[in-house]
Amino acid sequence: MNKILITGANGQIGTELTVALRERYGSNQVIGSDIKRPVANHDHTFQVLDVLNKTAIQALVQDEGITEIYHLAASLSAVAEKQPLRAWELNMQGLLNVLDTAKIDQLKVFWPSSIAVFGDHAPKAFCSQHTITQPRTVYGISKAAGENWCRYYYDNYGVDVRSIRYPGLISHTAQPGGGTTDYAVEIFHQAIKNRQYTCYLKPHTTLPMMYMADAVRATLELMEAPSLGLTVRTSYNVAAMSFSPGELEAAIRKHLPAFRADYRPDFRQTIADSWPTGINDHQARHDWSWMPRYDLPDMVNDMLVRLRQEKDLR
Ligand code: NAD
């Protein structure tokens, strides 16, 4: 039976992925871990775990009989640019510690990459699976290197490691952790509370995005796909929708007519400008039948309904 360890489980993705994995495999089969205990945590299986401590990872894997690791702990794009070497250490050494543990115990691993692996020389509008990856951010550099390490561990040690290049993710449960696409979550909170939002990207900056429900489902589907059909052992492109801050503002205004956004670009504009505007996910659709369910209007509608219910926002 699967026994799963999630690293970085308190983050934007981990919060929802933990719930989904527990629904699938049972609460006692899924251990959430993070460097810090969450403020209000009643989860008796939660473990404090620093992914930079390889001995601690290996001890936990042995003690709990772990068979799969979902390795989410990382420094995201905007935070990473402020402390590049710290981000490099966390993103790279953390991954190598997990891969090396998986090699010893023949564990299955999920590790997320990002659209940040692409750079100025990759196609902008419909960015292909196999193309030039020359990222200009430390985050992108760490993801591109990580993808190659994943394939190396698969090729040389038989580690069944699977990966997705997530686009910007939009969710209503946990706050985003310092990425370039965080605006697409913040805008909802501000639209409901204040009917006003100041965006740090220009209004026409189109980026690939995905609703968290689709991202979690993609993760589970890739991990459950038969190994034989998987042709990509670096990381799969996946796509759902692309939009700009101006288009998101207009889509929210259909529900909240008084809402207005203004635009004051900061350093994150340069990061966004180096990323593609759209993703070609043909290979994921072919290899493991990936198909998104949420487009922009569906996502906006669901976000507004759920934020009003869960956060008691009006
Ligand atoms: P997040 O920043 O919300 O969460 C990361 C978590 O890692 C935090 O809870 C943090 O406390 C924890 N952490 C930090 N240092 C740690 C350490 N040394 N040991 C253990 N835990 C530590 O990030 P997220 O948005 O949930 O992203 C998870 C993964 O998905 C990352 O690899 C990220 O690069 C990738 N990703 C995210 C997005 C997105 O839009 N959220 C897009 C593409 C890829």
Short mmCIF file of C-alpha atoms and ligand atoms in Angstrom, two decimals:
data_model
loop_
_atom_site.label_atom_id
_atom_site.label_comp_id
_atom_site.label_asym_id
_atom_site.label_seq_id
_atom_site.Cartn_x
_atom_site.Cartn_y
_atom_site.Cartn_z
CA MET A 1 0.00 0.00 0.00
CA ASN A 2 1.19 3.54 -0.80
CA LYS A 3 2.61 5.54 2.12
CA ILE A 4 3.11 9.12 1.03
CA LEU A 5 5.33 11.94 2.32
CA ILE A 6 4.68 15.52 1.18
CA THR A 7 7.40 18.13 1.70
CA GLY A 8 6.44 21.83 1.77
CA ALA A 9 2.90 20.70 2.65
CA ASN A 10 1.89 24.05 4.20
CA GLY A 11 2.31 25.93 0.92
CA GLN A 12 -0.17 26.96 -1.75
CA ILE A 13 -0.12 23.59 -3.54
CA GLY A 14 0.63 21.34 -0.54
CA THR A 15 -2.43 22.56 1.37
CA GLU A 16 -4.77 21.27 -1.35
CA LEU A 17 -2.70 18.32 -2.56
CA THR A 18 -2.58 16.89 0.99
CA VAL A 19 -6.39 16.90 1.18
CA ALA A 20 -6.73 15.31 -2.27
CA LEU A 21 -4.17 12.57 -1.53
CA ARG A 22 -5.87 11.77 1.78
CA GLU A 23 -9.24 11.48 0.08
CA ARG A 24 -7.67 9.07 -2.39
CA TYR A 25 -5.44 6.94 -0.14
CA GLY A 26 -6.71 7.53 3.43
CA SER A 27 -5.58 10.00 6.10
CA ASN A 28 -3.09 7.70 7.81
CA GLN A 29 -1.32 6.95 4.51
CA VAL A 30 -0.34 10.57 3.85
CA ILE A 31 2.18 12.49 6.01
CA GLY A 32 2.37 16.23 5.49
CA SER A 33 5.68 17.89 6.42
CA ASP A 34 7.15 21.38 6.30
CA ILE A 35 9.98 23.33 7.89
CA LYS A 36 7.51 24.88 10.31
CA ARG A 37 4.39 23.63 12.01
CA PRO A 38 1.32 25.52 10.73
CA VAL A 39 -0.33 27.92 13.20
CA ALA A 40 -3.61 26.05 13.69
CA ASN A 41 -2.70 22.43 13.07
CA HIS A 42 -4.73 19.55 14.40
CA ASP A 43 -3.10 17.05 12.05
CA HIS A 44 -1.59 14.32 14.25
CA THR A 45 0.47 12.90 11.36
CA PHE A 46 2.17 16.24 10.48
CA GLN A 47 5.98 16.22 10.83
CA VAL A 48 8.46 19.09 10.97
CA LEU A 49 11.04 18.30 8.28
CA ASP A 50 13.78 20.46 6.72
CA VAL A 51 14.48 19.16 3.20
CA LEU A 52 18.07 20.38 3.51
CA ASN A 53 18.58 17.72 6.21
CA LYS A 54 19.07 14.50 4.22
CA THR A 55 19.59 12.38 7.34
CA ALA A 56 16.23 13.53 8.71
CA ILE A 57 14.47 12.74 5.38
CA GLN A 58 15.98 9.25 5.31
CA ALA A 59 15.08 8.58 8.97
CA LEU A 60 11.47 9.64 8.39
CA VAL A 61 11.23 7.48 5.24
CA GLN A 62 12.54 4.46 7.19
CA ASP A 63 10.43 5.03 10.32
CA GLU A 64 7.19 5.54 8.43
CA GLY A 65 7.74 3.04 5.59
CA ILE A 66 7.34 5.78 2.94
CA THR A 67 6.88 4.58 -0.68
CA GLU A 68 6.25 7.93 -2.46
CA ILE A 69 7.44 11.51 -1.96
CA TYR A 70 5.70 14.60 -3.33
CA HIS A 71 8.53 17.10 -3.04
CA LEU A 72 7.04 20.62 -3.01
CA ALA A 73 9.40 22.57 -0.71
CA ALA A 74 11.08 25.32 -2.75
CA SER A 75 11.71 29.02 -3.05
CA LEU A 76 9.43 30.61 -5.69
CA SER A 77 10.41 33.01 -8.48
CA ALA A 78 9.99 36.46 -6.92
CA VAL A 79 11.38 35.44 -3.50
CA ALA A 80 14.29 33.61 -5.18
CA GLU A 81 15.43 36.72 -7.07
CA LYS A 82 15.93 38.49 -3.73
CA GLN A 83 18.17 35.73 -2.31
CA PRO A 84 19.52 33.83 -5.34
CA LEU A 85 22.09 31.60 -3.63
CA ARG A 86 19.74 30.68 -0.80
CA ALA A 87 17.08 29.78 -3.36
CA TRP A 88 19.58 27.75 -5.37
CA GLU A 89 20.55 25.76 -2.28
CA LEU A 90 16.97 25.05 -1.22
CA ASN A 91 15.71 24.20 -4.70
CA MET A 92 18.71 22.15 -5.77
CA GLN A 93 20.01 20.49 -2.60
CA GLY A 94 16.46 19.80 -1.40
CA LEU A 95 15.70 17.97 -4.66
CA LEU A 96 18.99 16.04 -4.63
CA ASN A 97 18.36 14.95 -1.02
CA VAL A 98 14.95 13.60 -2.05
CA LEU A 99 16.24 11.92 -5.23
CA ASP A 100 19.11 10.30 -3.34
CA THR A 101 16.73 9.00 -0.68
CA ALA A 102 14.47 7.66 -3.45
CA LYS A 103 17.45 5.91 -5.04
CA ILE A 104 18.28 4.01 -1.84
CA ASP A 105 14.70 2.94 -1.09
CA GLN A 106 13.38 2.84 -4.72
CA LEU A 107 10.68 5.39 -3.94
CA LYS A 108 8.35 7.00 -6.48
CA VAL A 109 8.75 10.80 -6.60
CA PHE A 110 6.68 13.76 -7.79
CA TRP A 111 8.53 17.04 -8.23
CA PRO A 112 7.05 20.18 -9.81
CA SER A 113 8.93 22.19 -12.38
CA SER A 114 7.61 25.43 -13.88
CA ILE A 115 7.09 27.45 -17.07
CA ALA A 116 10.01 29.48 -15.66
CA VAL A 117 12.40 26.98 -17.34
CA PHE A 118 11.81 28.74 -20.66
CA GLY A 119 13.59 31.95 -21.56
CA ASP A 120 13.79 34.52 -24.32
CA HIS A 121 14.70 32.00 -27.05
CA ALA A 122 11.78 29.60 -26.47
CA PRO A 123 8.59 30.08 -28.55
CA LYS A 124 6.37 32.66 -26.84
CA ALA A 125 2.83 31.84 -27.93
CA PHE A 126 2.59 28.04 -28.00
CA CYS A 127 5.74 26.94 -26.23
CA SER A 128 6.65 23.37 -27.17
CA GLN A 129 7.58 20.47 -24.90
CA HIS A 130 11.08 20.08 -26.31
CA THR A 131 12.60 23.50 -26.93
CA ILE A 132 15.44 25.76 -25.85
CA THR A 133 15.49 26.33 -22.09
CA GLN A 134 17.68 29.32 -21.22
CA PRO A 135 15.98 30.79 -18.14
CA ARG A 136 17.04 34.22 -16.85
CA THR A 137 15.92 33.84 -13.24
CA VAL A 138 17.60 31.78 -10.52
CA TYR A 139 14.24 30.06 -10.02
CA GLY A 140 14.13 29.05 -13.70
CA ILE A 141 17.77 27.95 -13.63
CA SER A 142 17.08 25.73 -10.61
CA LYS A 143 14.00 24.22 -12.29
CA ALA A 144 15.84 23.54 -15.57
CA ALA A 145 18.72 21.89 -13.69
CA GLY A 146 16.23 19.96 -11.53
CA GLU A 147 14.48 18.57 -14.61
CA ASN A 148 17.78 17.20 -15.88
CA TRP A 149 18.61 15.71 -12.48
CA CYS A 150 15.22 13.96 -12.47
CA ARG A 151 15.95 12.36 -15.84
CA TYR A 152 19.47 11.44 -14.65
CA TYR A 153 18.10 9.59 -11.61
CA TYR A 154 15.52 7.84 -13.81
CA ASP A 155 18.07 6.83 -16.46
CA ASN A 156 20.89 5.79 -14.15
CA TYR A 157 19.20 4.55 -10.96
CA GLY A 158 15.69 3.65 -12.12
CA VAL A 159 14.02 6.20 -9.81
CA ASP A 160 10.41 6.58 -10.99
CA VAL A 161 10.34 10.38 -10.79
CA ARG A 162 7.53 12.27 -12.55
CA SER A 163 7.18 15.98 -13.08
CA ILE A 164 4.90 18.73 -14.40
CA ARG A 165 5.84 22.26 -15.49
CA TYR A 166 3.04 24.04 -13.65
CA PRO A 167 1.89 27.39 -15.02
CA GLY A 168 0.81 30.11 -12.53
CA LEU A 169 -1.63 28.51 -10.09
CA ILE A 170 -4.81 30.13 -8.76
CA SER A 171 -6.36 28.90 -5.53
CA HIS A 172 -8.78 29.98 -2.84
CA THR A 173 -7.45 27.96 0.12
CA ALA A 174 -3.83 28.95 0.84
CA GLN A 175 -2.10 32.19 -0.12
CA PRO A 176 0.60 31.97 -2.82
CA GLY A 177 4.21 31.85 -1.65
CA GLY A 178 6.04 34.62 -3.55
CA GLY A 179 5.79 33.81 -7.26
CA THR A 180 5.40 36.13 -10.26
CA THR A 181 1.77 35.09 -10.85
CA ASP A 182 0.59 35.73 -7.25
CA TYR A 183 -1.39 38.77 -8.51
CA ALA A 184 -3.98 36.37 -9.96
CA VAL A 185 -4.90 35.27 -6.41
CA GLU A 186 -4.45 38.62 -4.60
CA ILE A 187 -6.76 40.37 -7.08
CA PHE A 188 -9.74 38.26 -5.94
CA HIS A 189 -9.26 39.06 -2.26
CA GLN A 190 -8.91 42.78 -2.97
CA ALA A 191 -11.80 42.82 -5.46
CA ILE A 192 -14.15 41.36 -2.85
CA LYS A 193 -12.87 43.40 0.11
CA ASN A 194 -12.05 46.81 -1.44
CA ARG A 195 -13.28 46.72 -5.05
CA GLN A 196 -9.77 47.92 -5.96
CA TYR A 197 -6.41 46.26 -6.69
CA THR A 198 -2.99 47.61 -7.64
CA CYS A 199 -1.26 45.10 -9.90
CA TYR A 200 2.54 44.79 -10.14
CA LEU A 201 2.37 43.64 -13.79
CA LYS A 202 1.31 45.65 -16.86
CA PRO A 203 -2.31 45.04 -17.97
CA HIS A 204 -1.36 43.27 -21.23
CA THR A 205 1.11 40.75 -19.72
CA THR A 206 -0.34 37.42 -20.83
CA LEU A 207 0.85 34.34 -18.92
CA PRO A 208 -0.16 30.66 -18.80
CA MET A 209 -2.35 29.91 -15.76
CA MET A 210 -4.26 27.02 -14.19
CA TYR A 211 -6.91 26.62 -11.50
CA MET A 212 -5.67 24.59 -8.52
CA ALA A 213 -8.38 21.93 -8.96
CA ASP A 214 -6.91 21.15 -12.40
CA ALA A 215 -3.31 21.25 -11.10
CA VAL A 216 -4.06 18.79 -8.29
CA ARG A 217 -5.93 16.47 -10.67
CA ALA A 218 -3.04 16.64 -13.18
CA THR A 219 -0.61 15.66 -10.42
CA LEU A 220 -2.68 12.66 -9.31
CA GLU A 221 -3.29 11.55 -12.90
CA LEU A 222 0.39 11.72 -13.84
CA MET A 223 1.40 9.79 -10.71
CA GLU A 224 -1.17 7.07 -11.45
CA ALA A 225 -0.38 6.79 -15.17
CA PRO A 226 1.28 3.55 -16.35
CA SER A 227 5.03 4.05 -16.46
CA LEU A 228 5.33 2.53 -19.94
CA GLY A 229 3.35 5.35 -21.58
CA LEU A 230 5.50 8.16 -20.14
CA THR A 231 7.95 9.49 -22.72
CA VAL A 232 9.08 12.60 -20.79
CA ARG A 233 11.28 12.11 -17.73
CA THR A 234 12.37 15.74 -17.43
CA SER A 235 9.00 17.49 -16.95
CA TYR A 236 5.68 17.64 -18.83
CA ASN A 237 4.18 20.85 -20.26
CA VAL A 238 0.55 21.24 -19.13
CA ALA A 239 -1.83 24.05 -20.09
CA ALA A 240 -5.30 25.23 -19.17
CA MET A 241 -5.74 28.97 -19.94
CA SER A 242 -3.71 32.10 -20.69
CA PHE A 243 -4.79 35.59 -19.70
CA SER A 244 -3.45 39.04 -18.81
CA PRO A 245 -4.18 41.10 -15.67
CA GLY A 246 -6.43 43.33 -17.80
CA GLU A 247 -8.46 40.33 -18.99
CA LEU A 248 -8.75 38.99 -15.44
CA GLU A 249 -9.89 42.43 -14.22
CA ALA A 250 -12.61 42.47 -16.91
CA ALA A 251 -13.71 38.91 -16.05
CA ILE A 252 -14.04 39.80 -12.34
CA ARG A 253 -15.90 43.02 -13.20
CA LYS A 254 -18.65 40.93 -14.82
CA HIS A 255 -19.46 39.74 -11.27
CA LEU A 256 -18.44 42.90 -9.36
CA PRO A 257 -19.20 45.90 -11.63
CA ALA A 258 -17.60 48.44 -9.25
CA PHE A 259 -14.21 46.69 -9.29
CA ARG A 260 -11.24 48.58 -10.77
CA ALA A 261 -7.54 47.71 -11.03
CA ASP A 262 -4.59 50.00 -11.59
CA TYR A 263 -1.12 49.00 -12.69
CA ARG A 264 2.29 49.77 -11.17
CA PRO A 265 4.84 47.32 -12.61
CA ASP A 266 7.79 46.34 -10.40
CA PHE A 267 10.74 43.90 -10.80
CA ARG A 268 8.32 41.01 -11.42
CA GLN A 269 7.47 42.52 -14.83
CA THR A 270 10.94 41.56 -16.11
CA ILE A 271 10.45 37.98 -14.88
CA ALA A 272 7.02 37.75 -16.52
CA ASP A 273 8.36 39.16 -19.80
CA SER A 274 10.87 36.29 -20.00
CA TRP A 275 8.14 33.62 -19.78
CA PRO A 276 5.92 32.23 -22.59
CA THR A 277 2.36 33.48 -23.07
CA GLY A 278 0.98 30.03 -23.94
CA ILE A 279 1.99 26.38 -23.63
CA ASN A 280 1.74 23.45 -26.04
CA ASP A 281 0.82 20.44 -23.87
CA HIS A 282 0.29 17.96 -26.70
CA GLN A 283 2.68 15.40 -25.16
CA ALA A 284 0.86 15.28 -21.80
CA ARG A 285 -2.47 14.92 -23.59
CA HIS A 286 -1.06 12.07 -25.66
CA ASP A 287 0.92 10.22 -22.97
CA TRP A 288 -1.44 10.33 -19.98
CA SER A 289 -4.65 11.83 -21.39
CA TRP A 290 -4.26 15.22 -19.66
CA MET A 291 -7.21 17.55 -20.23
CA PRO A 292 -7.99 20.77 -18.31
CA ARG A 293 -11.52 21.42 -17.03
CA TYR A 294 -11.43 25.11 -16.00
CA ASP A 295 -11.22 28.08 -18.39
CA LEU A 296 -11.11 31.75 -17.33
CA PRO A 297 -14.89 32.33 -16.79
CA ASP A 298 -15.31 29.02 -14.88
CA MET A 299 -12.29 29.75 -12.68
CA VAL A 300 -13.40 33.32 -11.86
CA ASN A 301 -16.90 32.15 -11.00
CA ASP A 302 -15.65 29.35 -8.72
CA MET A 303 -13.05 31.56 -6.99
CA LEU A 304 -15.63 34.24 -6.14
CA VAL A 305 -18.19 31.73 -4.86
CA ARG A 306 -15.69 29.86 -2.70
CA LEU A 307 -13.88 32.91 -1.29
CA ARG A 308 -17.21 34.37 -0.21
CA GLN A 309 -18.18 31.07 1.44
CA GLU A 310 -14.86 30.13 3.04
CA LYS A 311 -13.42 33.48 4.06
CA ASP A 312 -16.75 35.10 4.76
CA LEU A 313 -15.85 37.87 2.28
CA ARG A 314 -18.72 39.89 0.77
P1 NAD B 1 4.86 27.80 -1.42
O1 NAD B 1 5.93 28.82 -1.34
O2 NAD B 1 3.45 28.21 -1.23
O3 NAD B 1 5.18 26.62 -0.38
C1 NAD B 1 6.48 26.11 -0.20
C2 NAD B 1 6.54 25.49 1.18
O4 NAD B 1 7.87 24.99 1.38
C3 NAD B 1 6.26 26.48 2.32
O5 NAD B 1 5.21 25.99 3.13
C4 NAD B 1 7.57 26.55 3.08
O6 NAD B 1 7.42 26.70 4.49
C5 NAD B 1 8.20 25.21 2.74
N1 NAD B 1 9.66 25.21 2.92
C6 NAD B 1 10.55 26.21 2.69
N2 NAD B 1 11.80 25.81 2.99
C7 NAD B 1 11.70 24.53 3.42
C8 NAD B 1 12.66 23.58 3.88
N3 NAD B 1 13.97 23.87 3.96
N4 NAD B 1 12.22 22.35 4.24
C9 NAD B 1 10.89 22.04 4.17
N5 NAD B 1 9.94 22.92 3.76
C10 NAD B 1 10.36 24.14 3.39
O7 NAD B 1 5.04 27.04 -2.83
P2 NAD B 1 3.92 26.35 -3.74
O8 NAD B 1 3.28 27.41 -4.56
O9 NAD B 1 3.08 25.45 -2.90
O10 NAD B 1 4.86 25.53 -4.74
C11 NAD B 1 5.21 24.18 -4.49
C12 NAD B 1 6.10 23.72 -5.65
O11 NAD B 1 5.42 23.94 -6.90
C13 NAD B 1 7.43 24.46 -5.77
O12 NAD B 1 8.43 23.57 -6.22
C14 NAD B 1 7.16 25.50 -6.84
O13 NAD B 1 8.34 25.89 -7.49
C15 NAD B 1 6.23 24.73 -7.77
N6 NAD B 1 5.41 25.62 -8.60
C16 NAD B 1 4.45 26.42 -8.06
C17 NAD B 1 3.70 27.26 -8.88
C18 NAD B 1 2.62 28.16 -8.31
O14 NAD B 1 2.01 28.95 -9.06
N7 NAD B 1 2.31 28.07 -7.02
C19 NAD B 1 3.92 27.27 -10.26
C20 NAD B 1 4.95 26.47 -10.78
C21 NAD B 1 5.65 25.62 -9.96
#
